[in-house]
CSV table of C-alpha atoms in Angstrom, one decimal:
chain,number,residue,atom,x,y,z
A,38,MET,CA,-4.3,16.3,3.3
A,39,SER,CA,-2.5,15.0,0.3
A,40,VAL,CA,0.4,15.2,-2.1
A,41,THR,CA,0.0,19.0,-2.4
A,42,ALA,CA,0.2,19.6,1.4
A,43,ALA,CA,3.9,20.0,1.1
A,44,GLN,CA,5.2,23.2,-0.6
A,45,GLY,CA,6.5,23.0,-4.2
A,46,PHE,CA,4.0,20.5,-5.5
A,47,THR,CA,1.0,20.8,-7.8
A,48,ALA,CA,-1.4,18.2,-8.9
A,49,ALA,CA,-4.5,17.4,-11.0
A,50,GLY,CA,-7.0,14.6,-11.5
A,51,ILE,CA,-9.3,14.3,-14.4
A,52,ALA,CA,-11.6,11.9,-16.4
A,53,ALA,CA,-9.7,11.2,-19.5
A,54,GLY,CA,-12.0,8.5,-20.7
A,55,ILE,CA,-9.8,5.5,-19.8
A,56,LYS,CA,-12.7,4.2,-17.7
A,57,GLU,CA,-15.9,3.4,-19.5
A,58,ASN,CA,-18.0,4.7,-16.7
A,59,GLY,CA,-16.6,8.3,-17.1
A,60,ASN,CA,-15.1,8.4,-13.6
A,61,PRO,CA,-11.8,10.2,-13.0
A,62,ASP,CA,-8.9,8.1,-14.2
A,63,LEU,CA,-5.8,10.2,-14.7
A,64,ALA,CA,-3.6,12.0,-12.2
A,65,LEU,CA,-0.6,14.2,-12.5
A,66,VAL,CA,1.7,15.2,-9.7
A,67,VAL,CA,4.5,17.7,-10.4
A,68,ASN,CA,7.5,18.6,-8.3
A,69,ASN,CA,8.3,22.3,-8.9
A,70,GLY,CA,11.5,22.2,-6.9
A,71,PRO,CA,14.0,23.7,-6.2
A,72,ARG,CA,15.1,20.1,-5.4
A,73,LEU,CA,13.9,17.2,-7.6
A,74,ALA,CA,15.1,14.3,-5.4
A,75,ALA,CA,13.2,11.0,-5.4
A,76,ALA,CA,13.2,7.4,-4.2
A,77,GLY,CA,10.9,4.5,-5.0
A,78,VAL,CA,10.1,1.0,-4.1
A,79,PHE,CA,8.3,-1.4,-6.3
A,80,THR,CA,6.6,-4.8,-6.4
A,81,SER,CA,8.9,-7.8,-6.1
A,82,ASN,CA,6.6,-9.8,-8.4
A,83,ARG,CA,8.7,-11.2,-11.2
A,84,VAL,CA,5.9,-10.3,-13.6
A,85,LYS,CA,6.2,-6.5,-13.6
A,86,ALA,CA,3.9,-4.0,-15.5
A,87,ALA,CA,5.5,-1.8,-18.1
A,88,PRO,CA,5.2,1.4,-15.9
A,89,VAL,CA,7.1,-0.4,-13.1
A,90,VAL,CA,9.9,-1.3,-15.4
A,91,TRP,CA,10.0,2.3,-16.8
A,92,SER,CA,9.9,3.9,-13.3
A,93,GLU,CA,12.5,1.6,-11.8
A,94,GLN,CA,14.8,3.0,-14.5
A,95,VAL,CA,13.9,6.6,-13.9
A,96,LEU,CA,14.5,6.2,-10.1
A,97,LYS,CA,18.0,5.0,-10.7
A,98,GLY,CA,18.9,8.7,-11.4
A,99,GLY,CA,17.4,9.8,-8.1
A,100,THR,CA,15.5,12.6,-9.9
A,101,VAL,CA,11.8,12.8,-10.6
A,102,SER,CA,10.0,16.0,-11.7
A,103,ALA,CA,6.6,14.5,-12.3
A,104,VAL,CA,4.5,11.4,-12.0
A,105,VAL,CA,1.7,10.4,-14.3
A,106,LEU,CA,-0.8,7.9,-12.8
A,107,ASN,CA,-3.8,6.3,-14.4
A,108,SER,CA,-6.5,3.9,-13.2
A,109,GLY,CA,-8.7,1.9,-15.5
A,110,GLY,CA,-5.9,-0.2,-16.9
A,111,ALA,CA,-2.7,-1.8,-15.5
A,112,ASN,CA,-0.6,-1.9,-18.7
A,113,ALA,CA,0.8,-5.2,-17.4
A,114,CYS,CA,1.5,-8.2,-19.6
A,115,THR,CA,1.2,-6.0,-22.8
A,116,GLY,CA,4.6,-6.8,-24.3
A,117,PRO,CA,6.9,-4.4,-26.0
A,118,LEU,CA,3.9,-2.2,-27.3
A,119,GLY,CA,2.8,-1.7,-23.6
A,120,PHE,CA,6.3,-0.4,-22.8
A,121,GLN,CA,6.2,1.9,-25.8
A,122,ASP,CA,2.9,3.2,-24.4
A,123,THR,CA,4.5,4.0,-21.1
A,124,HIS,CA,7.4,5.7,-22.8
A,125,ALA,CA,4.9,7.8,-24.9
A,126,THR,CA,3.1,8.7,-21.6
A,127,ALA,CA,6.3,10.0,-20.1
A,128,GLU,CA,7.2,11.9,-23.3
A,129,GLN,CA,3.8,13.5,-23.5
A,130,ALA,CA,4.0,14.7,-19.9
A,131,ALA,CA,7.5,16.0,-20.5
A,132,GLU,CA,6.4,18.0,-23.5
A,133,ALA,CA,3.4,19.4,-21.7
A,134,LEU,CA,5.5,20.4,-18.7
A,135,GLY,CA,8.8,21.3,-20.4
A,136,HIS,CA,10.5,18.6,-18.5
A,137,ASN,CA,12.9,15.7,-19.3
A,138,ALA,CA,11.0,12.4,-20.0
A,139,GLY,CA,13.7,10.5,-18.2
A,140,GLU,CA,12.6,12.3,-15.0
A,141,VAL,CA,8.9,11.4,-15.4
A,142,ALA,CA,7.7,8.4,-13.5
A,143,VAL,CA,4.6,6.5,-14.6
A,144,ALA,CA,2.2,4.3,-12.6
A,145,SER,CA,-0.9,2.4,-13.7
A,146,THR,CA,-3.6,0.3,-12.1
A,147,GLY,CA,-6.5,-1.7,-13.3
A,148,LEU,CA,-7.1,-4.9,-15.3
A,149,ILE,CA,-4.0,-6.8,-16.5
A,150,GLY,CA,-3.6,-7.9,-20.0
A,151,LEU,CA,-5.2,-4.9,-21.9
A,152,ARG,CA,-3.3,-2.0,-23.5
A,153,LEU,CA,-4.3,1.5,-22.5
A,154,PRO,CA,-6.4,3.7,-24.9
A,155,MET,CA,-3.6,6.1,-25.8
A,156,ASP,CA,-5.9,8.2,-27.9
A,157,LYS,CA,-7.6,9.2,-24.7
A,158,LEU,CA,-4.7,9.0,-22.3
A,159,LEU,CA,-2.2,11.3,-24.2
A,160,PRO,CA,-4.7,14.2,-24.7
A,161,GLY,CA,-5.7,13.7,-21.1
A,162,ILE,CA,-2.1,14.4,-19.9
A,163,ASP,CA,-2.3,17.9,-21.7
A,164,ARG,CA,-5.7,18.6,-20.0
A,165,ALA,CA,-4.3,17.5,-16.6
A,166,ALA,CA,-1.2,19.7,-17.1
A,167,ALA,CA,-3.5,22.7,-17.8
A,168,GLU,CA,-5.4,22.1,-14.5
A,169,LEU,CA,-2.4,21.7,-12.2
A,170,THR,CA,-2.9,23.5,-8.9
A,171,GLU,CA,-1.4,23.4,-5.4
A,172,HIS,CA,-5.0,22.4,-4.3
A,173,GLY,CA,-5.2,19.5,-6.7
A,174,GLY,CA,-4.1,16.7,-4.4
A,175,GLU,CA,-7.5,15.5,-3.5
A,176,LYS,CA,-8.6,15.2,-7.2
A,177,ALA,CA,-5.5,13.3,-7.9
A,178,ALA,CA,-6.2,10.8,-5.1
A,179,ILE,CA,-9.7,10.4,-6.4
A,180,ALA,CA,-8.5,9.7,-10.0
A,181,ILE,CA,-6.3,6.7,-9.1
A,182,LYS,CA,-9.1,4.7,-7.5
A,183,THR,CA,-10.3,1.4,-9.0
A,184,THR,CA,-12.3,-0.8,-6.6
A,185,ASP,CA,-11.5,1.6,-3.8
A,186,SER,CA,-14.6,2.9,-2.1
A,187,VAL,CA,-12.9,6.0,-0.8
A,188,HIS,CA,-9.7,7.9,-1.7
A,189,LYS,CA,-6.8,7.8,0.7
A,190,THR,CA,-4.6,10.7,1.8
A,191,ALA,CA,-2.5,11.5,4.8
A,192,VAL,CA,-0.2,14.3,6.1
A,193,VAL,CA,2.2,15.0,8.8
A,194,THR,CA,3.6,18.5,9.6
A,195,ARG,CA,6.7,19.1,11.6
A,196,GLU,CA,8.5,22.4,12.4
A,197,GLY,CA,8.8,24.1,9.1
A,198,TRP,CA,8.3,21.0,6.8
A,199,THR,CA,5.6,18.6,5.8
A,200,VAL,CA,5.2,15.0,4.5
A,201,GLY,CA,2.0,14.3,2.6
A,202,GLY,CA,0.8,11.4,0.5
A,203,MET,CA,-2.0,9.6,-1.4
A,204,ALA,CA,-2.6,5.9,-2.0
A,205,LYS,CA,-4.9,3.6,-3.8
A,206,GLY,CA,-5.6,0.0,-3.1
A,207,ALA,CA,-8.4,-2.3,-2.1
A,208,GLY,CA,-7.3,-5.7,-3.4
A,209,MET,CA,-4.2,-7.6,-4.3
A,210,LEU,CA,-2.8,-6.3,-1.0
A,211,ALA,CA,0.1,-8.7,-0.3
A,212,PRO,CA,3.1,-6.6,-1.1
A,213,GLY,CA,6.8,-7.0,-1.4
A,214,LEU,CA,8.3,-3.6,-0.6
A,215,ALA,CA,5.2,-1.7,-1.6
A,216,THR,CA,1.5,-1.8,-2.1
A,217,MET,CA,-0.5,-0.7,-5.0
A,218,LEU,CA,0.0,3.0,-5.9
A,219,VAL,CA,1.4,5.5,-3.4
A,220,VAL,CA,2.9,8.9,-4.0
A,221,LEU,CA,4.5,10.7,-1.0
A,222,THR,CA,5.8,14.3,-1.1
A,223,THR,CA,7.9,16.4,1.2
A,224,ASP,CA,9.1,20.0,1.1
A,225,ALA,CA,12.0,19.1,3.4
A,226,ASP,CA,15.4,19.5,1.8
A,227,VAL,CA,16.5,15.8,1.7
A,228,PRO,CA,18.8,14.2,-1.0
A,229,ALA,CA,17.8,11.1,-2.8
A,230,ALA,CA,20.0,8.7,-0.9
A,231,ASP,CA,18.4,9.7,2.4
A,232,LEU,CA,14.9,9.6,0.8
A,233,ASP,CA,15.7,6.0,-0.2
A,234,THR,CA,16.7,5.0,3.3
A,235,ALA,CA,13.7,6.5,4.9
A,236,LEU,CA,11.3,5.1,2.4
A,237,ARG,CA,12.6,1.5,2.6
A,238,ALA,CA,12.6,1.6,6.4
A,239,ALA,CA,9.0,2.9,6.4
A,240,THR,CA,7.6,0.5,3.9
A,241,ARG,CA,9.2,-2.5,5.6
A,242,THR,CA,7.1,-2.0,8.7
A,243,THR,CA,4.0,-0.5,7.2
A,244,PHE,CA,2.9,-1.3,3.6
A,245,ASP,CA,4.9,-4.5,3.5
A,246,ARG,CA,3.0,-5.7,6.6
A,247,VAL,CA,-0.4,-5.3,5.1
A,248,ASP,CA,-1.7,-8.7,3.8
A,249,SER,CA,-5.2,-8.5,2.7
A,250,ASP,CA,-5.7,-11.5,0.4
A,251,GLY,CA,-2.3,-13.0,-0.2
A,252,CYS,CA,-2.2,-11.7,-3.8
A,253,MET,CA,0.8,-9.6,-5.0
A,254,SER,CA,0.2,-7.0,-7.7
A,255,THR,CA,2.2,-6.6,-10.9
A,256,ASN,CA,2.1,-2.8,-10.4
A,257,ASP,CA,3.0,-2.0,-6.8
A,258,THR,CA,4.7,1.4,-6.7
A,259,VAL,CA,5.6,3.7,-3.8
A,260,LEU,CA,7.3,7.0,-4.7
A,261,LEU,CA,8.7,9.6,-2.3
A,262,LEU,CA,9.5,13.1,-3.9
A,263,ALA,CA,11.3,16.0,-2.2
A,264,SER,CA,11.0,19.6,-3.4
A,265,GLY,CA,13.2,21.2,-0.7
A,266,ALA,CA,10.8,24.2,-1.0
A,267,SER,CA,10.7,24.7,2.8
A,268,GLY,CA,14.4,25.3,2.9
A,269,VAL,CA,14.6,23.1,6.0
A,270,VAL,CA,17.1,20.3,6.3
A,271,PRO,CA,15.4,18.0,8.9
A,272,ASP,CA,17.0,15.7,11.5
A,273,THR,CA,17.4,12.3,9.8
A,274,ALA,CA,15.5,10.4,12.5
A,275,ALA,CA,12.7,12.9,12.7
A,276,PHE,CA,12.3,12.8,8.9
A,277,ALA,CA,12.3,9.0,8.8
A,278,GLU,CA,9.7,8.8,11.6
A,279,ALA,CA,7.4,11.4,9.7
A,280,VAL,CA,7.6,9.2,6.5
A,281,ARG,CA,6.8,6.1,8.6
A,282,THR,CA,3.8,7.8,10.2
A,283,VAL,CA,2.3,8.8,6.8
A,284,CYS,CA,2.9,5.4,5.4
A,285,ASP,CA,1.4,3.8,8.5
A,286,ASP,CA,-1.7,6.0,8.2
A,287,LEU,CA,-2.1,5.1,4.5
A,288,ALA,CA,-1.5,1.4,5.1
A,289,ARG,CA,-4.3,1.3,7.7
A,290,GLN,CA,-6.7,3.1,5.3
A,291,LEU,CA,-5.8,0.5,2.6
A,292,ILE,CA,-6.7,-2.5,4.9
A,293,GLY,CA,-9.8,-0.6,6.2
A,294,ASP,CA,-11.0,-0.4,2.6
A,295,ALA,CA,-10.2,-3.9,1.5
A,296,GLU,CA,-12.6,-5.4,-1.0
A,297,GLY,CA,-15.7,-6.8,0.8
A,298,ALA,CA,-14.1,-6.6,4.3
A,299,SER,CA,-16.2,-6.3,7.4
A,300,LYS,CA,-13.4,-6.9,9.9
A,301,ASP,CA,-9.9,-5.4,10.2
A,302,ILE,CA,-7.5,-8.0,11.8
A,303,ARG,CA,-4.5,-6.9,13.7
A,304,ILE,CA,-2.2,-9.9,14.1
A,305,GLU,CA,0.7,-9.3,16.6
A,306,VAL,CA,3.3,-12.1,16.9
A,307,VAL,CA,5.4,-11.9,20.0
A,308,GLY,CA,8.0,-14.0,21.7
A,309,ALA,CA,9.7,-14.8,18.3
A,310,ALA,CA,13.3,-15.9,18.1
A,311,GLY,CA,13.8,-13.3,15.3
A,312,GLU,CA,11.9,-10.6,13.5
A,313,ASP,CA,11.7,-12.7,10.3
A,314,ASP,CA,10.1,-15.5,12.2
A,315,ALA,CA,7.5,-13.1,13.6
A,316,VAL,CA,6.7,-11.7,10.1
A,317,GLU,CA,6.5,-15.2,8.6
A,318,VAL,CA,4.1,-16.4,11.2
A,319,GLY,CA,2.0,-13.2,11.0
A,320,ARG,CA,1.7,-13.7,7.3
A,321,SER,CA,0.7,-17.3,7.6
A,322,ILE,CA,-2.0,-16.4,10.0
A,323,ALA,CA,-3.2,-13.5,7.7
A,324,ARG,CA,-3.4,-15.7,4.7
A,325,ASN,CA,-5.3,-18.6,6.4
A,326,ASN,CA,-8.7,-18.5,4.6
A,327,LEU,CA,-10.4,-20.7,7.1
A,328,LEU,CA,-9.4,-18.3,9.9
A,329,LYS,CA,-10.5,-15.3,7.8
A,330,CYS,CA,-13.9,-17.0,7.3
A,331,ALA,CA,-14.2,-17.6,11.0
A,332,ILE,CA,-13.4,-14.1,11.8
A,333,HIS,CA,-16.1,-12.9,9.4
A,334,GLY,CA,-18.5,-15.2,11.3
A,335,GLU,CA,-17.3,-13.8,14.6
A,336,ASP,CA,-16.1,-17.2,15.6
A,337,PRO,CA,-12.9,-17.1,17.9
A,338,ASN,CA,-11.5,-20.3,16.3
A,339,TRP,CA,-8.0,-20.3,17.8
A,340,GLY,CA,-7.3,-23.8,16.4
A,341,ARG,CA,-7.0,-22.2,13.0
A,342,VAL,CA,-4.4,-19.8,14.3
A,343,LEU,CA,-2.3,-22.7,15.6
A,344,SER,CA,-2.6,-24.7,12.4
A,345,ALA,CA,-1.4,-21.6,10.5
A,346,ILE,CA,1.6,-21.2,12.8
A,347,GLY,CA,2.5,-24.9,12.3
A,348,THR,CA,3.0,-24.4,8.5
A,349,THR,CA,6.0,-22.1,9.1
A,350,SER,CA,9.7,-22.6,9.6
A,351,ALA,CA,9.7,-20.4,12.7
A,352,VAL,CA,11.3,-21.5,16.0
A,353,PHE,CA,8.7,-22.7,18.5
A,354,GLU,CA,7.5,-25.7,20.5
A,355,PRO,CA,3.9,-26.7,19.8
A,356,ASP,CA,3.1,-27.2,23.5
A,357,GLN,CA,4.3,-23.7,24.4
A,358,LEU,CA,2.2,-21.6,21.9
A,359,ASN,CA,-0.3,-19.1,23.3
A,360,VAL,CA,-3.0,-17.3,21.4
A,361,ALA,CA,-5.2,-14.4,22.4
A,362,ILE,CA,-8.2,-13.1,20.5
A,363,ASN,CA,-9.3,-9.6,21.6
A,364,ASP,CA,-7.1,-10.0,24.7
A,365,VAL,CA,-8.7,-13.3,25.8
A,366,TRP,CA,-6.0,-16.0,26.0
A,367,VAL,CA,-8.1,-18.8,24.4
A,368,CYS,CA,-5.1,-21.0,23.9
A,369,LYS,CA,-2.4,-21.6,26.5
A,370,ASN,CA,0.6,-23.9,26.1
A,371,GLY,CA,-0.8,-25.3,22.9
A,372,SER,CA,-4.1,-26.3,24.4
A,373,VAL,CA,-7.4,-24.9,25.7
A,374,GLY,CA,-7.1,-21.6,27.6
A,375,GLU,CA,-9.7,-19.2,28.7
A,376,ASP,CA,-13.3,-19.6,27.8
A,377,ARG,CA,-13.8,-18.6,24.2
A,378,GLU,CA,-17.3,-17.2,25.0
A,379,LEU,CA,-15.4,-14.4,26.7
A,380,VAL,CA,-14.3,-13.1,23.3
A,381,ASP,CA,-16.3,-10.1,22.1
A,382,MET,CA,-16.1,-9.9,18.3
A,383,ARG,CA,-18.9,-7.5,17.5
A,384,TYR,CA,-16.6,-4.6,16.5
A,385,ARG,CA,-14.8,-3.9,13.3
A,386,GLU,CA,-11.3,-4.5,14.7
A,387,VAL,CA,-10.2,-7.9,15.8
A,388,ARG,CA,-6.9,-8.4,17.6
A,389,ILE,CA,-5.0,-11.7,17.4
A,390,THR,CA,-1.9,-12.2,19.6
A,391,ALA,CA,0.3,-15.2,18.9
A,392,ASP,CA,3.0,-15.9,21.4
A,393,LEU,CA,5.7,-18.2,20.2
A,394,ALA,CA,7.5,-18.4,23.5
A,395,ALA,CA,10.8,-18.6,21.7
A,396,GLY,CA,12.4,-15.2,22.1
A,397,THR,CA,11.9,-11.4,22.4
A,398,GLU,CA,11.1,-10.3,18.7
A,399,SER,CA,7.7,-9.2,17.5
A,400,ALA,CA,5.9,-8.0,14.4
A,401,VAL,CA,2.5,-6.7,13.5
A,402,ILE,CA,0.6,-7.8,10.3
A,403,TRP,CA,-2.7,-6.3,9.3
A,404,ALA,CA,-5.3,-8.4,7.4
A,405,ASN,CA,-9.0,-8.6,7.0
A,406,ASP,CA,-11.9,-11.2,6.9
A,407,LEU,CA,-13.0,-13.2,3.8
A,408,THR,CA,-16.5,-12.4,2.7
A,409,ALA,CA,-19.0,-13.2,0.1
A,410,ASP,CA,-18.7,-9.6,-1.1
A,411,TYR,CA,-15.0,-10.2,-1.8
A,412,VAL,CA,-15.8,-13.3,-3.8
A,413,HIS,CA,-18.5,-11.5,-5.8
A,414,GLU,CA,-16.4,-8.4,-6.6
A,415,ASN,CA,-13.4,-10.5,-7.8
A,416,SER,CA,-15.5,-13.0,-9.8
A,417,ALA,CA,-17.0,-10.2,-11.9
A,418,TYR,CA,-13.9,-7.9,-12.0
A,419,SER,CA,-13.1,-8.2,-15.7
A,420,SER,CA,-16.6,-8.8,-17.0
């Protein structure tokens, strides 16, 4: 159920001592080939962590033989020395595995502004390399957790080939192209260019439409590696759909584990003049803190949905807007609709439908409620 579900991959997850609490904090995923094709998408934040800068350069070659991932420290905003640490990480993995450092991607997650303890990380890479196994996917997924309460894995198997993956993320989930750390693997025989096409299409409608707290990470990384070990060249459309399915599964797990969340909010915008309008409106609703608080209190406050829509540049007429909460159309034509007392909000999932009545396009954004637990966790994150 993880990155080693596909043939040709081994993985490991260990406690290298990066985290003071002694929990697992270092993962290694290795592509044993015969193909070493790869694609990646990264945060669009202009403040990028050193491992993002490094891995973006690696991915230009379309070849990745291994990925080193650590939790317990983001290695972001650490200057030239932080980039040297990332370089040293790739060099250490390359030496331990007999690979080329220029084909080793690196990903980090944790607190921004602190350098990693390289005296623990580098020996940890050697230990992880010694523990690589085709059954190591779950341990790797556990090792990349930070504030995650559970590790996140997914797999899809088709006729003769598989796509698997792992993800971490519970906060700062407002991505641009990616969200937190994700590694996807496949044993299908797919070249780098086709991996890139499939990955970008998948992330656009899955990870990029998870919007938990409106905060974009400096470290967001999604990688897709192909070993070709199955020997099967899949249909292009079938492969793209399998990648999208795994990404969608992982994205739902991310929102379900959002920090402090008690409600998962599915926001569907319909009747939009264009897809961009639908996404913009969905994000505006997802990031409305007043609405998120109302959802936490099980209050079907549709006025907050309308006020969020009104802040966008989307095409609509205010007196034609319609809003449903859990399938009850509480707002019709920009005014009072069905009785809000009909809305049952006792359950974890809350569905909001916003009809712009301006076209035929639609989009779905996933968000969560805003709780006291979220505030508490993030007020004490670095202390």
